């Protein structure tokens, strides 16, 4: 890609790109500030905790709560970023050319529409990757400094869909899908609505599929009563069950109640006699394996969406 | 055909994609919500005692679990109800002017019409009609679902699902429509205008929400840490100083009143101060708007959002009057 | 000028939807070199025919070729030979003219930017100007410059003159004829303004509603067509069609070699030739069955 190609790509979608650039910069800066503030608040909390040996009083520190809330907003922004980027940058690529009647010139100047598509899409792909990755890194820091968790070293599956490597790959899938929909319905707003619907359906499907896959490989994880909840390293939990202490056999809650009926718990105990509650899920240290698996699936979907876009554009009347 | 009939048909044709998409969205959402309503009611009818989360009844585990699962999913749907006025308002409002400019039809439309304000009013009136009808459905279905989802609560005096049920949904949709029209007229390009309108609506509605919270403090009562706050809307924690002054945690920090220990609802600087009332920093309290004020607060917020809508509509009309047709 | 056909259509029919036929079985062969005018009323199918050659439209029946290549089978090779000016050319609002030329270079590396720029310079259109601020005539000139910059041997121009004022039309045609003559290219120019194409074009194709009514050189068309006023004797089988004259009188177009023309007939102008043929082939649009 030459500098000229970049300049033209920018000029053709200047308004959208400027908006996204500004929004991404704001989000990243906000994330960094939240991460920094949360770290400071947490450091002072930890000092208080160590001094007292209890979190009574320290836990009431309002800044922990504030940074946790702000972090939630930042993560929501990060979660939405790939979808917004993909849809708003992808839909107009073909739809606007046809709606603005410029496709006639563009598609005859270029000998092949695939070449035209590559010239148009490549800069957008790079922009989408860079912005989504930047937002993903910002969000990663917010998660790692979550004041109510110990995720500094390994957040595991915490905030799985709003941070890290999945954001850029999601942005690419949505971008290519939106281009294909924009080519099929060459009016921008209807195409945007349809693309949004298709995107939701696709990602709900992927999430359900991934959850089913993970569930099939889930295993019992013992509760680890840390200060900030039962799990320290961010496992992905799908269910809770009972493990029979004597046999080590895991039984689902439903099966347990079916077999034993409602069991009165002894005073001060959380588990029925002879059983220990365990979580069923994937341990946090397997995050990268699953992130890569999901990335591979999304990569295949991106290739399919890109192929679909190219096919539709090849056959499209301008 | 009557003038109203032809106006309706023509207006529909000009916005058919958006209107159909909005109607389809509302139909799917409403159908899903009504299905959950039916399911939750059926569960309640099986054993009403098992769906009251406040009461533990033996033999309820399975039924309670099923109720919990269903009501959690119903709660997710209620967030779509909350989102629907913003999405529908913007999707219907943004293209009204911007698409005319982008397609270069504004010149024709604005010379055929007696005045641009008249043109805008006719076009916007149709969208208002569509939006009100569709959002009324969402608002009513939201109410219908809320009752079996929260069977133990008196929802006519409860802030639960605030903005996810009832008339506020319609009013918010109209404000979003006004905002969409204004931004569309300003930018004159559909997708960038939609993007800007989304950002602007986040800012405006967050501002209104924060402003309402601040304003509601005037109606709020101070409640003890362990008081029953059912139906009320919590505005946050406050510290009641021994002097009777009520301050928030930020103010407490600014005054240098550092505390290390909370015992029950009492804040102490150090553990050794506990019990020495002369060293007490203050009491931990909640600021709560009572549920009995729910209807009044909804009306108040509706008035604020309605006023904003009028301002946005006037700004849009002024903008269209001065706008170059592209 | 070679007589080898470079643009061909064989039994070409194109239907939109279920019932609307834009073309109803056209056979046409346009020879290489010179400018051919494709003249016809609105909805005659001119744009459809040109778009089929560019590969934008898929024939419902029959086929077309450009220099022997079927654009449906090898669109890329066809586009390499063709420069295209679409109907009411729309340029990118956000780009300057220079940007458009840069875009053309990106899309087609062999695009002759300097040549296109020179053409625009001759017309006094500044390259730095934004496309949005150009007049309709200037936009058409930019679109033509983009087509010429491809240095394609075939130029397909889809009613580029429609919205231009007389001066802009003249300038456009001047640039086009100059380029075609100097490069030895072939141009097909669709229009419904006959007086303009008369000066610029070598050949004339009259397209009725979906069918070819006349295909001839401009000089032969002028040399073999005559007008008979109401009451004048017309040779049997020579009358083409009748239409109303400027003062309401009935005029009949007659095709006859100059050697056998009687005293009642006067030479027809090119516009009258076209009117006579259009009158002969008048069909209600959309009803022409293939």
GROMACS .gro file of C-alpha atoms in nm, chain C residues 97-268:
model
  172
  741UNK     CA    1  -0.998   1.608  -0.902
  742UNK     CA    2  -0.637   1.522  -0.831
  743UNK     CA    3  -0.755   1.258  -0.587
  744UNK     CA    4  -0.974   1.109  -0.857
  745UNK     CA    5  -0.674   1.080  -1.084
  746UNK     CA    6  -0.473   0.923  -0.802
  747UNK     CA    7  -0.754   0.679  -0.743
  748UNK     CA    8  -0.752   0.588  -1.111
  749UNK     CA    9  -0.377   0.519  -1.094
  750UNK     CA   10  -0.430   0.297  -0.791
  751UNK     CA   11  -0.705   0.102  -0.959
  752UNK     CA   12  -0.537   0.084  -1.298
  753UNK     CA   13  -0.161   0.126  -1.275
  754UNK     CA   14  -0.127   0.200  -1.648
  755UNK     CA   15  -0.365   0.498  -1.616
  756UNK     CA   16  -0.207   0.800  -1.790
  757UNK     CA   17  -0.243   1.060  -1.518
  758UNK     CA   18  -0.045   1.327  -1.700
  759UNK     CA   19  -0.258   1.291  -2.012
  760UNK     CA   20  -0.583   1.321  -1.817
  761UNK     CA   21  -0.446   1.615  -1.624
  762UNK     CA   22  -0.341   1.787  -1.948
  763UNK     CA   23  -0.692   1.746  -2.088
  764UNK     CA   24  -0.843   1.903  -1.778
  765UNK     CA   25  -0.583   2.176  -1.778
  766UNK     CA   26  -0.677   2.268  -2.134
  767UNK     CA   27  -1.033   2.322  -2.013
  768UNK     CA   28  -0.917   2.536  -1.723
  769UNK     CA   29  -1.044   2.296  -1.459
  770UNK     CA   30  -0.809   2.324  -1.159
  771UNK     CA   31  -0.693   1.983  -1.036
  772UNK     CA   32  -0.702   2.087  -0.672
  773UNK     CA   33  -1.071   2.170  -0.680
  774UNK     CA   34  -1.309   1.952  -0.480
  775UNK     CA   35  -1.546   1.740  -0.687
  776UNK     CA   36  -1.841   1.868  -0.488
  777UNK     CA   37  -1.789   2.223  -0.606
  778UNK     CA   38  -1.772   2.136  -0.978
  779UNK     CA   39  -2.049   2.231  -1.219
  780UNK     CA   40  -2.232   1.958  -1.408
  781UNK     CA   41  -2.028   2.030  -1.721
  782UNK     CA   42  -1.700   2.015  -1.528
  783UNK     CA   43  -1.803   1.685  -1.366
  784UNK     CA   44  -1.871   1.543  -1.711
  785UNK     CA   45  -1.531   1.663  -1.828
  786UNK     CA   46  -1.361   1.499  -1.529
  787UNK     CA   47  -1.544   1.175  -1.603
  788UNK     CA   48  -1.431   1.197  -1.967
  789UNK     CA   49  -1.073   1.271  -1.859
  790UNK     CA   50  -1.083   0.962  -1.637
  791UNK     CA   51  -1.202   0.755  -1.932
  792UNK     CA   52  -0.943   0.906  -2.167
  793UNK     CA   53  -0.664   0.856  -1.913
  794UNK     CA   54  -0.713   0.483  -1.936
  795UNK     CA   55  -0.581   0.515  -2.295
  796UNK     CA   56  -0.840   0.254  -2.379
  797UNK     CA   57  -0.903   0.183  -2.744
  798UNK     CA   58  -1.279   0.183  -2.688
  799UNK     CA   59  -1.473   0.458  -2.517
  800UNK     CA   60  -1.829   0.398  -2.408
  801UNK     CA   61  -2.008   0.716  -2.314
  802UNK     CA   62  -2.355   0.686  -2.164
  803UNK     CA   63  -2.545   1.011  -2.224
  804UNK     CA   64  -2.272   1.235  -2.090
  805UNK     CA   65  -2.425   1.538  -2.261
  806UNK     CA   66  -2.771   1.514  -2.110
  807UNK     CA   67  -2.742   1.779  -1.844
  808UNK     CA   68  -2.485   2.007  -2.007
  809UNK     CA   69  -2.541   2.355  -2.147
  810UNK     CA   70  -2.468   2.408  -2.519
  811UNK     CA   71  -2.121   2.549  -2.458
  812UNK     CA   72  -2.026   2.268  -2.224
  813UNK     CA   73  -2.162   2.015  -2.475
  814UNK     CA   74  -1.953   2.165  -2.750
  815UNK     CA   75  -1.640   2.160  -2.533
  816UNK     CA   76  -1.705   1.802  -2.433
  817UNK     CA   77  -1.748   1.688  -2.792
  818UNK     CA   78  -1.441   1.881  -2.897
  819UNK     CA   79  -1.227   1.702  -2.637
  820UNK     CA   80  -1.378   1.370  -2.733
  821UNK     CA   81  -1.331   1.406  -3.111
  822UNK     CA   82  -0.981   1.538  -3.064
  823UNK     CA   83  -0.887   1.242  -2.845
  824UNK     CA   84  -1.050   0.983  -3.068
  825UNK     CA   85  -0.895   1.119  -3.389
  826UNK     CA   86  -0.549   1.155  -3.239
  827UNK     CA   87  -0.550   0.814  -3.068
  828UNK     CA   88  -0.738   0.620  -3.334
  829UNK     CA   89  -0.985   0.499  -3.076
  830UNK     CA   90  -1.345   0.387  -3.115
  831UNK     CA   91  -1.614   0.575  -2.926
  832UNK     CA   92  -1.980   0.498  -2.875
  833UNK     CA   93  -2.169   0.801  -2.756
  834UNK     CA   94  -2.530   0.762  -2.650
  835UNK     CA   95  -2.747   1.069  -2.660
  836UNK     CA   96  -3.091   1.194  -2.743
  837UNK     CA   97  -2.963   1.533  -2.862
  838UNK     CA   98  -2.915   1.477  -3.234
  839UNK     CA   99  -2.785   1.820  -3.336
  840UNK     CA  100  -2.480   1.780  -3.117
  841UNK     CA  101  -2.378   1.440  -3.235
  842UNK     CA  102  -2.423   1.539  -3.600
  843UNK     CA  103  -2.101   1.737  -3.597
  844UNK     CA  104  -1.898   1.489  -3.396
  845UNK     CA  105  -2.004   1.142  -3.505
  846UNK     CA  106  -1.918   0.926  -3.802
  847UNK     CA  107  -2.188   0.667  -3.759
  848UNK     CA  108  -2.542   0.666  -3.633
  849UNK     CA  109  -2.739   0.394  -3.458
  850UNK     CA  110  -3.105   0.472  -3.390
  851UNK     CA  111  -3.246   0.261  -3.110
  852UNK     CA  112  -3.624   0.244  -3.073
  853UNK     CA  113  -3.784   0.086  -2.774
  854UNK     CA  114  -3.559  -0.213  -2.742
  855UNK     CA  115  -3.467  -0.256  -3.109
  856UNK     CA  116  -3.233  -0.113  -3.372
  857UNK     CA  117  -3.416   0.105  -3.623
  858UNK     CA  118  -3.122   0.237  -3.824
  859UNK     CA  119  -2.749   0.171  -3.840
  860UNK     CA  120  -2.557   0.371  -4.098
  861UNK     CA  121  -2.281   0.622  -4.145
  862UNK     CA  122  -2.391   0.980  -4.083
  863UNK     CA  123  -2.299   1.079  -4.440
  864UNK     CA  124  -2.495   0.791  -4.595
  865UNK     CA  125  -2.792   0.857  -4.370
  866UNK     CA  126  -2.798   1.218  -4.483
  867UNK     CA  127  -2.746   1.124  -4.848
  868UNK     CA  128  -3.028   0.868  -4.869
  869UNK     CA  129  -3.307   1.018  -4.659
  870UNK     CA  130  -3.561   1.272  -4.779
  871UNK     CA  131  -3.869   1.444  -4.648
  872UNK     CA  132  -4.207   1.452  -4.811
  873UNK     CA  133  -4.462   1.709  -4.698
  874UNK     CA  134  -4.831   1.624  -4.665
  875UNK     CA  135  -4.987   1.542  -5.001
  876UNK     CA  136  -4.656   1.490  -5.181
  877UNK     CA  137  -4.615   1.162  -5.366
  878UNK     CA  138  -4.387   0.913  -5.190
  879UNK     CA  139  -4.236   0.622  -5.377
  880UNK     CA  140  -4.397   0.291  -5.287
  881UNK     CA  141  -4.218   0.108  -5.005
  882UNK     CA  142  -3.979   0.396  -4.941
  883UNK     CA  143  -4.168   0.571  -4.661
  884UNK     CA  144  -4.015   0.515  -4.321
  885UNK     CA  145  -4.238   0.708  -4.081
  886UNK     CA  146  -4.439   1.025  -4.039
  887UNK     CA  147  -4.408   1.288  -3.772
  888UNK     CA  148  -4.528   1.643  -3.704
  889UNK     CA  149  -4.320   1.929  -3.843
  890UNK     CA  150  -4.239   2.255  -3.664
  891UNK     CA  151  -4.555   2.425  -3.791
  892UNK     CA  152  -4.781   2.129  -3.733
  893UNK     CA  153  -4.762   1.992  -4.088
  894UNK     CA  154  -4.727   1.618  -4.138
  895UNK     CA  155  -4.379   1.515  -4.263
  896UNK     CA  156  -4.287   1.172  -4.398
  897UNK     CA  157  -3.932   1.038  -4.399
  898UNK     CA  158  -3.844   0.858  -4.718
  899UNK     CA  159  -3.540   0.641  -4.791
  900UNK     CA  160  -3.432   0.673  -5.154
  901UNK     CA  161  -3.104   0.692  -5.345
  902UNK     CA  162  -3.028   1.049  -5.449
  903UNK     CA  163  -3.042   0.947  -5.816
  904UNK     CA  164  -3.415   0.860  -5.804
  905UNK     CA  165  -3.549   1.141  -5.588
  906UNK     CA  166  -3.846   1.336  -5.724
  907UNK     CA  167  -3.899   1.714  -5.705
  908UNK     CA  168  -4.148   1.690  -5.412
  909UNK     CA  169  -3.882   1.562  -5.175
  910UNK     CA  170  -3.624   1.767  -4.989
  911UNK     CA  171  -3.313   1.644  -4.806
  912UNK     CA  172  -3.375   1.546  -4.445
   0.00000   0.00000   0.00000
